[in-house]
Tab-separated table of C-alpha atoms in Angstrom:
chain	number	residue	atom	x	y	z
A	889	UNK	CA	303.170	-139.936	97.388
A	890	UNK	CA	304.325	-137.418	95.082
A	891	UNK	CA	302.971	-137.380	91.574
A	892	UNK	CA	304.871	-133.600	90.619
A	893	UNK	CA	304.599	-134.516	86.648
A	894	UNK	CA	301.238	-134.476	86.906
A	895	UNK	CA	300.572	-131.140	88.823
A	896	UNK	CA	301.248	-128.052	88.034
A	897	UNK	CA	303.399	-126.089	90.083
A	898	UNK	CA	302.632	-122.815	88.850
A	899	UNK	CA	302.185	-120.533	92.107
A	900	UNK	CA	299.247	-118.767	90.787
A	901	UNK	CA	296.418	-118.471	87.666
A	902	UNK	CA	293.928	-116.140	86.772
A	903	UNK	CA	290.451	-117.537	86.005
A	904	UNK	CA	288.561	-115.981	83.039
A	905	UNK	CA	285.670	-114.870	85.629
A	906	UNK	CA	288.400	-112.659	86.850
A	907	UNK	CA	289.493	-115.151	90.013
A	908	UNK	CA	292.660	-114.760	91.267
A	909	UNK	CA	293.688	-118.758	92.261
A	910	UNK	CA	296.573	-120.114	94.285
A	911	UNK	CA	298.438	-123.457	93.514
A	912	UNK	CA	297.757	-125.490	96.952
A	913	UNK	CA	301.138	-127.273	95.692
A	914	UNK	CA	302.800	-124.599	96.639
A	915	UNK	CA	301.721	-124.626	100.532
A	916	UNK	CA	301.972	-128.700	100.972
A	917	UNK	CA	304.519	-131.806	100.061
A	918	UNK	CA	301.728	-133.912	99.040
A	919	UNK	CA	301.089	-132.872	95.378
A	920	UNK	CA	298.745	-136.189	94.944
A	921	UNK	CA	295.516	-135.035	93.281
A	922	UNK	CA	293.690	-136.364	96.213
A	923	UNK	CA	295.430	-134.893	99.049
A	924	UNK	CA	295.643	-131.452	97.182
A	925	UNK	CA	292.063	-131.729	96.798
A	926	UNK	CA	291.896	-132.507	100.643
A	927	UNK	CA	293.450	-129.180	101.329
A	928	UNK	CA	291.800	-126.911	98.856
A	929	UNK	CA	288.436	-128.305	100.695
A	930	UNK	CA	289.342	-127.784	103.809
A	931	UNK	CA	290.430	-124.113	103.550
A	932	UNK	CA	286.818	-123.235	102.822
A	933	UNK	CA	287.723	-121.036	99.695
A	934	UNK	CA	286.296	-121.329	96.011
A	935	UNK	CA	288.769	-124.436	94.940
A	936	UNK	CA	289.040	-124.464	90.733
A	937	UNK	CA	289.338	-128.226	89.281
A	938	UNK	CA	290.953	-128.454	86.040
A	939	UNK	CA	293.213	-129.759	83.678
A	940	UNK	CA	295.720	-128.088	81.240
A	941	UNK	CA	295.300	-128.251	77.712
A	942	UNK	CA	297.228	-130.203	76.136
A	943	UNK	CA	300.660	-129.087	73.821
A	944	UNK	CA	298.729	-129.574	70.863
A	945	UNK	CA	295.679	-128.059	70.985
A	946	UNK	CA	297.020	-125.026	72.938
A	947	UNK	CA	297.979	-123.278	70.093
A	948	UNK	CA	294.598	-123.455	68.018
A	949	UNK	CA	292.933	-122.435	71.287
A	950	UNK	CA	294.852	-119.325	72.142
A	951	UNK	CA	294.645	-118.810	68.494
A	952	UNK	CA	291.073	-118.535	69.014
A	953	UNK	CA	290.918	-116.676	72.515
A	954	UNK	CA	293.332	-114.283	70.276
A	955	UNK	CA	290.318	-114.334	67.895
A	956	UNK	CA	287.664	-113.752	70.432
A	957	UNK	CA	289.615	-111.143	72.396
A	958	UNK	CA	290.127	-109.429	69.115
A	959	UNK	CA	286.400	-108.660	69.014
A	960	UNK	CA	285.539	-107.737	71.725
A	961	UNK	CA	288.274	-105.153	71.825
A	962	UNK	CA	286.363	-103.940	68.543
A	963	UNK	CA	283.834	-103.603	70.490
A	964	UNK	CA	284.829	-102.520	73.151
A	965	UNK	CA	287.480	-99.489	71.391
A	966	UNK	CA	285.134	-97.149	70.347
A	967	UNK	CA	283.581	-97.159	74.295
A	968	UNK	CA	286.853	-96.371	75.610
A	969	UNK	CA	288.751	-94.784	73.119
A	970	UNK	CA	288.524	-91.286	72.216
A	971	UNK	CA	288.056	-90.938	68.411
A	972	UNK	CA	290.900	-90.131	66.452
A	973	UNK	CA	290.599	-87.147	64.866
A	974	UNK	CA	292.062	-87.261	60.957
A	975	UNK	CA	294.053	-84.441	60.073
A	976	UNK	CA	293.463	-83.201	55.996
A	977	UNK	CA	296.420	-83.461	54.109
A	978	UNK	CA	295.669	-80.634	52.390
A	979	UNK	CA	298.362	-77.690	52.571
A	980	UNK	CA	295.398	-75.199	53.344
A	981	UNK	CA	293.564	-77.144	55.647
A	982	UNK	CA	294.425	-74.185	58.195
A	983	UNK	CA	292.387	-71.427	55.877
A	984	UNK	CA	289.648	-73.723	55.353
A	985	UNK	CA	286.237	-72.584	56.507
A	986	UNK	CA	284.266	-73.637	59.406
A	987	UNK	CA	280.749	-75.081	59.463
A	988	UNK	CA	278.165	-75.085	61.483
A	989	UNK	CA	274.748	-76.689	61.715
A	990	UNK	CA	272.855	-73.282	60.248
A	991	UNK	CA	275.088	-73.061	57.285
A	992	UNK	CA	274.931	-76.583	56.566
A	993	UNK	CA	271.371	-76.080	56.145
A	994	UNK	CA	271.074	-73.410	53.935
A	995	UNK	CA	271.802	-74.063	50.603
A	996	UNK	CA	272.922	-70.839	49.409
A	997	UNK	CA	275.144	-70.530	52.638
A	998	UNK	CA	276.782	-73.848	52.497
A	999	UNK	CA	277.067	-73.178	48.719
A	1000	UNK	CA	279.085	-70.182	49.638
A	1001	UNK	CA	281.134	-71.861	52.382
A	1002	UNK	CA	282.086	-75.141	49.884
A	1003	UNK	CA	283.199	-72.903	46.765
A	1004	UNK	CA	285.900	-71.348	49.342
A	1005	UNK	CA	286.943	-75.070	50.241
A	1006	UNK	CA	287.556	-75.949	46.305
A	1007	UNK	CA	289.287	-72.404	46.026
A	1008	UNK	CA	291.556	-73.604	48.181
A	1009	UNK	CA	292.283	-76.630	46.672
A	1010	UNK	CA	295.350	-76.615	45.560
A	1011	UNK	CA	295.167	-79.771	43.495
A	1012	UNK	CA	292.016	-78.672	42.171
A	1013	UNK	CA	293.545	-75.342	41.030
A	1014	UNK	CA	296.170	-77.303	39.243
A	1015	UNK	CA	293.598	-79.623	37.238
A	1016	UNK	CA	291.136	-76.312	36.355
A	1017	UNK	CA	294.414	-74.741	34.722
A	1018	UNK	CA	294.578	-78.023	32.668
A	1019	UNK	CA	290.977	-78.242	31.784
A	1020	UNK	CA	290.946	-74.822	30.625
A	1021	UNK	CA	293.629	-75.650	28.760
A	1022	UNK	CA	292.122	-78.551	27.013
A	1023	UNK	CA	289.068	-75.956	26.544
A	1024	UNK	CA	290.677	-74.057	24.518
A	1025	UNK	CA	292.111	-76.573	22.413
A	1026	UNK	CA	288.544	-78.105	21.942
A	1027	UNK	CA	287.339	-74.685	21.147
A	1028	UNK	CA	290.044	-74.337	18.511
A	1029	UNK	CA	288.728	-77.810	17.175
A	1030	UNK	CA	285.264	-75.955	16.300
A	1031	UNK	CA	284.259	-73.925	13.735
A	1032	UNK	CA	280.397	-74.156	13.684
A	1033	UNK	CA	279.169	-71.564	16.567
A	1034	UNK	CA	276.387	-74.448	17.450
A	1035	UNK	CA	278.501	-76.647	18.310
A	1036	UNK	CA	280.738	-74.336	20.756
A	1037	UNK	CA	277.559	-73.387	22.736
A	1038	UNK	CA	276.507	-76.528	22.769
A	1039	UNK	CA	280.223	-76.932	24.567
A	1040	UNK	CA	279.717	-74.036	26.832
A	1041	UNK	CA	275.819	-75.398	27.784
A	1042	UNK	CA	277.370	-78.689	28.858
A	1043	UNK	CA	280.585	-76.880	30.825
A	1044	UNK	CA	278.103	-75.141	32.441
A	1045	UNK	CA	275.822	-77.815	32.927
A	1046	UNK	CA	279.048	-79.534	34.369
A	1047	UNK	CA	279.670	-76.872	36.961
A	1048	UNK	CA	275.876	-76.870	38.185
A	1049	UNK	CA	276.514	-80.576	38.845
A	1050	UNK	CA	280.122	-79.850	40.654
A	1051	UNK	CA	277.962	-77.269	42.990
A	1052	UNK	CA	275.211	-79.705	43.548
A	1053	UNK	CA	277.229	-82.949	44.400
A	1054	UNK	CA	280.197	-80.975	46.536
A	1055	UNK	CA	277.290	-79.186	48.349
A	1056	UNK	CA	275.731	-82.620	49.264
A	1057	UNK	CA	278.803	-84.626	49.923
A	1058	UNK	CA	279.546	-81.565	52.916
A	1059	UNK	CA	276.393	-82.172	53.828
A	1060	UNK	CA	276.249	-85.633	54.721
A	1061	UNK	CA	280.213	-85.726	55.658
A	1062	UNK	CA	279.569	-83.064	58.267
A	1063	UNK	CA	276.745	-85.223	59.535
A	1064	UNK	CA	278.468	-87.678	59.807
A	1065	UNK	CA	281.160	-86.275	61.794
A	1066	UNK	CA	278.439	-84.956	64.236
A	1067	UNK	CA	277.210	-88.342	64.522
A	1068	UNK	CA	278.555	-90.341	67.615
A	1069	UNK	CA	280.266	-93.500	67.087
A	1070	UNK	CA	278.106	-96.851	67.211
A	1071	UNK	CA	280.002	-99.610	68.467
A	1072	UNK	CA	277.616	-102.211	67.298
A	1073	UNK	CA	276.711	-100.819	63.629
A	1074	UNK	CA	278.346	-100.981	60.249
A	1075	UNK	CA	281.777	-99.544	60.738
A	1076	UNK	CA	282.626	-97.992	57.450
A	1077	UNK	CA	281.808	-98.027	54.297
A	1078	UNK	CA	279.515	-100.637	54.207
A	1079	UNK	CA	275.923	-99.457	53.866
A	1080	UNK	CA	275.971	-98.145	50.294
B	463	UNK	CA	269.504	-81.953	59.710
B	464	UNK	CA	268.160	-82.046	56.099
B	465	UNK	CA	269.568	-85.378	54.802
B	466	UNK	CA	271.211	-84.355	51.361
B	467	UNK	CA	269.523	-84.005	47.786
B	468	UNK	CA	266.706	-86.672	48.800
B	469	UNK	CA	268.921	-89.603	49.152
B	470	UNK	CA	267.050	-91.834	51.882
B	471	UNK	CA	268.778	-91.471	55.014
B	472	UNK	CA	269.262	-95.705	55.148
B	473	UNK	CA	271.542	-95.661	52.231
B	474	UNK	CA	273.822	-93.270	52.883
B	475	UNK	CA	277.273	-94.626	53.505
B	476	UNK	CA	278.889	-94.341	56.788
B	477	UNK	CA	282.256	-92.341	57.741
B	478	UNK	CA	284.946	-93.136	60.222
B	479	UNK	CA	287.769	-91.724	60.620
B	480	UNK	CA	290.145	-94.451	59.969
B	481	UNK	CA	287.741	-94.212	56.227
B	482	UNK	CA	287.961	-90.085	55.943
B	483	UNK	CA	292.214	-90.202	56.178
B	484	UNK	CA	292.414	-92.949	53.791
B	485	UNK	CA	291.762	-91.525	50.551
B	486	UNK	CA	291.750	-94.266	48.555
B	487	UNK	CA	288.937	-96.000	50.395
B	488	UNK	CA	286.951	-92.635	50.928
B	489	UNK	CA	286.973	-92.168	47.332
B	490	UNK	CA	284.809	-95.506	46.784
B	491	UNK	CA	282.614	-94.118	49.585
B	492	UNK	CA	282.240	-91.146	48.414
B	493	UNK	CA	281.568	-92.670	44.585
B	494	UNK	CA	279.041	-94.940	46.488
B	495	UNK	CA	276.961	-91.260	47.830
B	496	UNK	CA	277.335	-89.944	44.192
B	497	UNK	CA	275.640	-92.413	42.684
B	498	UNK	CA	272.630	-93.074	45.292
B	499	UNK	CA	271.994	-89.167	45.069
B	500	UNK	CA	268.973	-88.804	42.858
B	501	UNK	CA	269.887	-84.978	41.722
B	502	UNK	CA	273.044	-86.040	40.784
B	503	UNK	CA	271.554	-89.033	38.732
B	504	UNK	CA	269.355	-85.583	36.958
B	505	UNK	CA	272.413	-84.068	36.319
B	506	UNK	CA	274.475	-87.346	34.966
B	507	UNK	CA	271.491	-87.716	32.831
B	508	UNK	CA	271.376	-83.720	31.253
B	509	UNK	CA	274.922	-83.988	30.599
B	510	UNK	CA	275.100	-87.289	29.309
B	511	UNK	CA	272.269	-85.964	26.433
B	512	UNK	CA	274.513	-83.008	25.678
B	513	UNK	CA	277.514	-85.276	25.654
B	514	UNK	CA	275.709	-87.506	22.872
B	515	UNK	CA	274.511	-84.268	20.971
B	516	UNK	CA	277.981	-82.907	20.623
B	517	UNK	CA	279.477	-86.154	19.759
B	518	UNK	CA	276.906	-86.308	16.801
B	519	UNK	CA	278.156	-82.761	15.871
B	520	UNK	CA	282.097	-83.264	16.017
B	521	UNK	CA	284.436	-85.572	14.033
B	522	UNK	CA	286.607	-87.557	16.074
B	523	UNK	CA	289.531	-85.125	16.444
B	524	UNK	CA	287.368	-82.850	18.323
B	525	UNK	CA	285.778	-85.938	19.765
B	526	UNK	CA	289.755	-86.972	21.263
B	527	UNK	CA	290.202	-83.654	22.942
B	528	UNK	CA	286.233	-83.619	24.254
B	529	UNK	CA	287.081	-87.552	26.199
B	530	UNK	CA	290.410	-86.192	27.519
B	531	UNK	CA	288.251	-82.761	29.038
B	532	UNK	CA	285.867	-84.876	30.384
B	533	UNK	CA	288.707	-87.331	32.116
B	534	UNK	CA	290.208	-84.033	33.500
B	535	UNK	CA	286.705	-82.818	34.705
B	536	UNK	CA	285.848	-86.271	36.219
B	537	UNK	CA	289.190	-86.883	38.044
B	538	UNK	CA	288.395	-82.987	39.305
B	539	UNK	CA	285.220	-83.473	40.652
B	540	UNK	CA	286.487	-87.261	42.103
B	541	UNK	CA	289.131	-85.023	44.161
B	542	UNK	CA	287.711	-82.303	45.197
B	543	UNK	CA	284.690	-85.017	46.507
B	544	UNK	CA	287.178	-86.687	48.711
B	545	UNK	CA	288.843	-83.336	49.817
B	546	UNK	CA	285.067	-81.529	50.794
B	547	UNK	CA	284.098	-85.024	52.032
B	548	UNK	CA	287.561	-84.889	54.921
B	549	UNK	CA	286.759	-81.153	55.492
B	550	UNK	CA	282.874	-81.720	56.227
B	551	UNK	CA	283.336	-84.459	58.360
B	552	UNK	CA	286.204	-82.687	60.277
B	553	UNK	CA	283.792	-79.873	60.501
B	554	UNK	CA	281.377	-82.204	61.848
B	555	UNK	CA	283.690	-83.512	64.461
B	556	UNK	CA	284.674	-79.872	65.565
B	557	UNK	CA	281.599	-79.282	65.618
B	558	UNK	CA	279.839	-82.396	67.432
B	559	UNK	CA	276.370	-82.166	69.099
B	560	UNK	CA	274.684	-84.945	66.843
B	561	UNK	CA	272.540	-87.206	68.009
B	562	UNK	CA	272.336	-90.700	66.817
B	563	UNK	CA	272.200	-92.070	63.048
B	564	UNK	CA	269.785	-90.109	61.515
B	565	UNK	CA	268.898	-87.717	63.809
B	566	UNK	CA	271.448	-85.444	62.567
B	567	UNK	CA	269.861	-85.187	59.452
Protein backbone atom coordinates (compact mmCIF):
# COMPACT_ATOMS: atom_id res chain seq x y z
CA UNK A 1 0.00 0.00 0.00
CA UNK A 2 1.38 3.20 -0.92
CA UNK A 3 0.36 6.26 1.01
CA UNK A 4 3.29 8.78 -0.96
CA UNK A 5 1.08 12.07 0.06
CA UNK A 6 1.64 11.39 3.31
CA UNK A 7 5.49 10.76 3.40
CA UNK A 8 7.99 12.71 2.65
CA UNK A 9 10.25 11.83 0.05
CA UNK A 10 12.96 14.07 0.78
CA UNK A 11 16.27 11.84 0.50
CA UNK A 12 17.83 13.31 3.49
CA UNK A 13 17.37 15.91 6.78
CA UNK A 14 19.54 17.25 9.22
CA UNK A 15 18.42 16.98 12.87
CA UNK A 16 19.06 20.03 15.12
CA UNK A 17 21.37 17.66 17.44
CA UNK A 18 23.50 17.72 14.39
CA UNK A 19 22.16 14.04 12.95
CA UNK A 20 22.56 13.45 9.59
CA UNK A 21 19.06 11.21 8.70
CA UNK A 22 18.15 9.24 5.61
CA UNK A 23 14.54 8.97 4.15
CA UNK A 24 13.94 4.97 4.37
CA UNK A 25 11.41 5.93 1.39
CA UNK A 26 14.01 6.26 -0.59
CA UNK A 27 15.49 2.52 -0.20
CA UNK A 28 11.83 0.66 -0.24
CA UNK A 29 8.31 0.70 -2.36
CA UNK A 30 6.35 0.49 0.71
CA UNK A 31 6.11 4.16 1.89
CA UNK A 32 3.19 3.03 4.50
CA UNK A 33 4.09 4.55 7.88
CA UNK A 34 4.12 1.12 9.26
CA UNK A 35 6.25 -0.72 6.96
CA UNK A 36 8.76 2.29 6.83
CA UNK A 37 8.83 2.06 10.43
CA UNK A 38 9.48 -1.79 9.99
CA UNK A 39 12.61 -0.99 8.11
CA UNK A 40 14.06 1.90 10.00
CA UNK A 41 13.84 -0.76 13.08
CA UNK A 42 15.30 -3.32 11.62
CA UNK A 43 18.47 -1.58 10.34
CA UNK A 44 19.50 -1.08 13.95
CA UNK A 45 20.32 2.73 13.44
CA UNK A 46 18.94 5.82 15.50
CA UNK A 47 15.37 6.00 13.47
CA UNK A 48 13.83 9.90 13.93
CA UNK A 49 9.79 9.90 14.15
CA UNK A 50 8.24 13.01 13.14
CA UNK A 51 5.91 15.01 11.42
CA UNK A 52 6.28 18.21 9.26
CA UNK A 53 4.95 21.34 10.29
CA UNK A 54 2.34 22.33 8.80
CA UNK A 55 2.12 25.34 5.75
CA UNK A 56 0.88 27.62 8.19
CA UNK A 57 2.72 27.65 11.06
CA UNK A 58 6.05 27.15 9.19
CA UNK A 59 6.55 30.54 8.61
CA UNK A 60 6.09 31.93 12.30
CA UNK A 61 8.39 29.07 13.30
CA UNK A 62 11.33 29.68 11.05
CA UNK A 63 10.56 33.20 11.84
CA UNK A 64 11.45 32.34 15.24
CA UNK A 65 14.43 29.78 14.66
CA UNK A 66 15.55 33.04 12.51
CA UNK A 67 15.05 34.81 15.88
CA UNK A 68 16.82 32.33 18.01
CA UNK A 69 19.68 31.74 15.57
CA UNK A 70 20.06 35.46 15.51
CA UNK A 71 21.21 35.33 19.14
CA UNK A 72 23.13 33.06 19.45
CA UNK A 73 25.21 34.28 16.56
CA UNK A 74 25.43 37.49 18.92
CA UNK A 75 26.75 35.48 21.05
CA UNK A 76 28.56 33.56 19.53
CA UNK A 77 30.42 36.65 17.02
CA UNK A 78 32.52 38.16 19.33
CA UNK A 79 34.10 34.31 20.18
CA UNK A 80 34.87 33.83 16.69
CA UNK A 81 35.22 36.96 15.14
CA UNK A 82 38.18 39.04 15.27
CA UNK A 83 37.23 42.61 16.36
CA UNK A 84 36.93 45.09 13.84
CA UNK A 85 39.18 47.60 14.20
CA UNK A 86 37.51 51.36 13.44
CA UNK A 87 39.56 53.47 11.44
CA UNK A 88 39.36 57.60 12.63
CA UNK A 89 38.08 59.64 10.07
CA UNK A 90 40.19 62.16 10.90
CA UNK A 91 42.64 63.44 8.01
CA UNK A 92 45.60 63.24 10.61
CA UNK A 93 44.84 60.16 12.16
CA UNK A 94 48.37 59.01 10.67
CA UNK A 95 50.38 61.88 12.87
CA UNK A 96 48.41 61.16 15.81
CA UNK A 97 50.31 60.05 18.89
CA UNK A 98 50.61 56.73 20.40
CA UNK A 99 49.74 55.68 23.95
CA UNK A 100 50.77 53.47 26.14
CA UNK A 101 49.81 52.21 29.57
CA UNK A 102 52.69 54.55 31.44
CA UNK A 103 51.57 57.66 29.74
CA UNK A 104 48.08 57.01 30.27
CA UNK A 105 48.85 57.10 33.80
CA UNK A 106 50.59 60.08 34.29
CA UNK A 107 48.72 63.00 34.19
CA UNK A 108 51.15 65.43 33.07
CA UNK A 109 52.28 62.87 30.31
CA UNK A 110 48.95 62.01 28.96
CA UNK A 111 48.21 65.77 29.28
CA UNK A 112 51.05 66.29 26.92
CA UNK A 113 50.19 63.43 24.56
CA UNK A 114 46.15 64.65 24.28
CA UNK A 115 46.99 68.49 23.57
CA UNK A 116 48.99 67.06 20.36
CA UNK A 117 45.72 65.00 19.45
CA UNK A 118 43.44 68.39 19.58
CA UNK A 119 46.41 70.18 17.68
CA UNK A 120 45.76 68.06 15.16
CA UNK A 121 42.33 68.44 14.92
CA UNK A 122 41.56 69.88 12.10
CA UNK A 123 37.94 70.60 12.86
CA UNK A 124 38.90 71.79 16.11
CA UNK A 125 41.39 74.27 14.56
CA UNK A 126 38.61 75.55 12.43
CA UNK A 127 36.08 76.20 15.47
CA UNK A 128 39.16 77.90 17.80
CA UNK A 129 39.62 80.42 14.75
CA UNK A 130 35.84 81.13 15.17
CA UNK A 131 35.78 81.37 18.88
CA UNK A 132 38.55 83.69 18.87
CA UNK A 133 36.79 85.47 16.61
CA UNK A 134 33.68 85.81 18.60
CA UNK A 135 36.31 86.78 21.49
CA UNK A 136 37.16 89.56 20.13
CA UNK A 137 33.90 90.77 19.26
CA UNK A 138 32.77 90.16 22.95
CA UNK A 139 35.82 91.98 24.03
CA UNK A 140 34.87 94.90 21.80
CA UNK A 141 31.35 94.68 23.57
CA UNK A 142 33.21 95.70 26.99
CA UNK A 143 34.32 98.67 28.28
CA UNK A 144 34.58 98.11 32.10
CA UNK A 145 38.16 96.24 32.62
CA UNK A 146 36.15 94.00 35.41
CA UNK A 147 34.14 92.68 33.34
CA UNK A 148 36.85 91.58 30.56
CA UNK A 149 38.84 89.68 33.27
CA UNK A 150 36.07 88.35 34.53
CA UNK A 151 35.85 87.05 30.59
CA UNK A 152 39.39 85.96 30.50
CA UNK A 153 38.96 84.06 34.26
CA UNK A 154 36.09 82.07 32.78
CA UNK A 155 38.05 81.36 29.16
CA UNK A 156 40.54 80.17 31.20
CA UNK A 157 38.53 78.44 33.54
CA UNK A 158 37.02 76.92 30.25
CA UNK A 159 40.32 75.59 29.00
CA UNK A 160 41.24 73.95 32.52
CA UNK A 161 37.95 72.07 32.04
CA UNK A 162 38.80 71.16 28.14
CA UNK A 163 42.29 69.66 29.67
CA UNK A 164 40.58 67.89 32.45
CA UNK A 165 37.61 66.18 30.55
CA UNK A 166 39.81 65.34 27.13
CA UNK A 167 42.48 63.94 29.55
CA UNK A 168 39.81 61.63 31.17
CA UNK A 169 37.79 60.70 28.18
CA UNK A 170 41.58 59.16 26.72
CA UNK A 171 41.74 57.68 29.70
CA UNK A 172 38.86 55.57 29.93
CA UNK A 173 38.60 55.20 25.88
CA UNK A 174 42.06 53.69 25.88
CA UNK A 175 40.87 51.35 28.59
CA UNK A 176 38.47 50.43 27.02
CA UNK A 177 40.12 49.48 23.94
CA UNK A 178 42.55 47.35 26.10
CA UNK A 179 39.66 45.68 27.50
CA UNK A 180 38.72 42.28 25.78
CA UNK A 181 35.39 41.84 24.42
CA UNK A 182 32.60 40.21 26.76
CA UNK A 183 30.24 38.29 24.87
CA UNK A 184 27.72 38.09 27.60
CA UNK A 185 27.84 41.86 29.03
CA UNK A 186 26.30 45.13 28.01
CA UNK A 187 27.36 45.67 24.45
CA UNK A 188 27.54 49.38 24.08
CA UNK A 189 26.50 52.16 25.42
CA UNK A 190 24.35 50.98 27.88
CA UNK A 191 25.78 51.24 31.38
CA UNK A 192 25.74 55.02 31.86
CA UNK B 1 44.89 51.42 35.44
CA UNK B 2 43.71 54.53 37.39
CA UNK B 3 39.99 54.69 36.47
CA UNK B 4 39.52 58.45 35.37
CA UNK B 5 38.80 61.64 37.62
CA UNK B 6 37.05 59.35 40.40
CA UNK B 7 34.17 58.25 38.37
CA UNK B 8 33.30 54.67 39.90
CA UNK B 9 34.51 52.15 37.64
CA UNK B 10 30.57 50.54 37.44
CA UNK B 11 29.29 53.55 35.70
CA UNK B 12 31.45 54.13 33.18
CA UNK B 13 29.96 53.53 29.77
CA UNK B 14 31.17 50.83 27.60
CA UNK B 15 32.93 51.14 23.99
CA UNK B 16 32.72 48.92 20.98
CA UNK B 17 33.80 49.45 18.03
CA UNK B 18 30.74 49.37 16.00
CA UNK B 19 29.96 52.58 18.99
CA UNK B 20 33.66 54.39 18.53
CA UNK B 21 33.09 54.70 14.32
CA UNK B 22 29.68 55.92 14.73
CA UNK B 23 29.94 59.33 15.83
CA UNK B 24 26.70 60.16 16.38
CA UNK B 25 26.10 57.46 18.95
CA UNK B 26 29.66 57.93 20.57
CA UNK B 27 28.83 61.42 21.13
CA UNK B 28 25.82 60.41 23.59
CA UNK B 29 28.37 58.04 25.16
CA UNK B 30 30.77 60.16 25.52
CA UNK B 31 28.10 63.03 26.95
CA UNK B 32 26.98 60.11 29.27
CA UNK B 33 31.14 59.94 30.82
CA UNK B 34 31.03 63.83 30.98
CA UNK B 35 28.43 64.08 33.08
CA UNK B 36 29.12 61.03 35.64
CA UNK B 37 32.75 62.58 36.02
CA UNK B 38 32.69 64.35 39.35
CA UNK B 39 35.73 66.92 38.37
CA UNK B 40 34.01 67.82 35.51
CA UNK B 41 30.70 68.41 37.54
CA UNK B 42 33.56 71.01 39.76
CA UNK B 43 34.35 72.57 36.75
CA UNK B 44 30.57 72.89 35.19
CA UNK B 45 29.86 74.32 38.52
CA UNK B 46 33.03 77.22 38.62
CA UNK B 47 32.10 78.20 35.27
CA UNK B 48 28.56 78.20 35.55
CA UNK B 49 29.15 80.95 38.73
CA UNK B 50 31.33 83.03 36.44
CA UNK B 51 28.84 82.63 33.66
CA UNK B 52 26.02 84.13 36.07
CA UNK B 53 28.52 86.90 37.34
CA UNK B 54 29.21 88.19 33.90
CA UNK B 55 25.70 88.00 32.81
CA UNK B 56 24.85 90.32 35.85
CA UNK B 57 27.66 92.64 34.53
CA UNK B 58 26.74 92.85 30.67
CA UNK B 59 23.60 94.15 28.88
CA UNK B 60 22.19 91.83 26.54
CA UNK B 61 24.20 92.78 23.43
CA UNK B 62 27.25 91.59 25.07
CA UNK B 63 25.10 88.92 26.60
CA UNK B 64 24.15 87.69 22.51
CA UNK B 65 27.76 87.42 21.55
CA UNK B 66 28.76 85.70 25.22
CA UNK B 67 25.69 82.58 24.33
CA UNK B 68 26.99 82.31 20.73
CA UNK B 69 30.98 81.88 22.35
CA UNK B 70 29.80 79.54 24.61
CA UNK B 71 27.76 77.43 21.70
CA UNK B 72 31.11 77.57 19.75
CA UNK B 73 33.11 76.43 22.90
CA UNK B 74 30.55 73.66 23.73
CA UNK B 75 30.19 72.20 20.17
CA UNK B 76 34.35 72.36 20.46
CA UNK B 77 34.78 70.52 23.38
CA UNK B 78 31.61 67.96 22.16
CA UNK B 79 34.07 67.25 19.05
CA UNK B 80 37.14 67.10 20.07
CA UNK B 81 35.47 64.49 23.01
CA UNK B 82 34.38 62.18 20.30
CA UNK B 83 37.66 62.62 18.24
CA UNK B 84 40.16 61.87 21.65
CA UNK B 85 37.48 59.32 22.64
CA UNK B 86 38.17 57.18 18.73
CA UNK B 87 41.94 57.91 19.16
CA UNK B 88 42.17 56.51 22.89
CA UNK B 89 40.32 53.60 22.26
CA UNK B 90 42.27 52.87 18.99
CA UNK B 91 45.27 53.37 21.12
CA UNK B 92 43.89 50.95 23.43
CA UNK B 93 43.29 48.38 20.80
CA UNK B 94 46.93 48.83 19.38
CA UNK B 95 47.89 48.58 22.35
CA UNK B 96 45.86 45.54 23.99
CA UNK B 97 47.11 43.62 27.10
CA UNK B 98 43.95 44.45 29.34
CA UNK B 99 42.54 42.26 31.41
CA UNK B 100 38.91 42.05 32.06
CA UNK B 101 36.33 45.00 32.94
CA UNK B 102 37.92 46.80 35.43
CA UNK B 103 41.06 45.45 35.74
CA UNK B 104 42.41 47.77 33.29
CA UNK B 105 41.76 50.52 35.37
Amino acid sequence: MRYPANVSLAPMALASDGSVLLNIAEFQDDLSIVGLARTADASGLTVFVGVAVPPGLRARLLGDIGDAASDIAGRLGEHVVRRPRPSLPADDAAELPQLDEWVAEVDEELADVVDAVVRLDARARQRQASIEQTLEVARGCLDDGGVVSLLEEARGKIAEREADLLCAVARWAFAEGRRPPCPTGPTAEGSS
Amino acid sequence: MRRPNGVPTAALPQLNPATVVDVVRLAVVVEAFTAADAADSAHRETIAALRAELRALVGDDAWATFLKLDAAVGARLADLGVATTQWGFLEGLRYGGGGPRGDAR
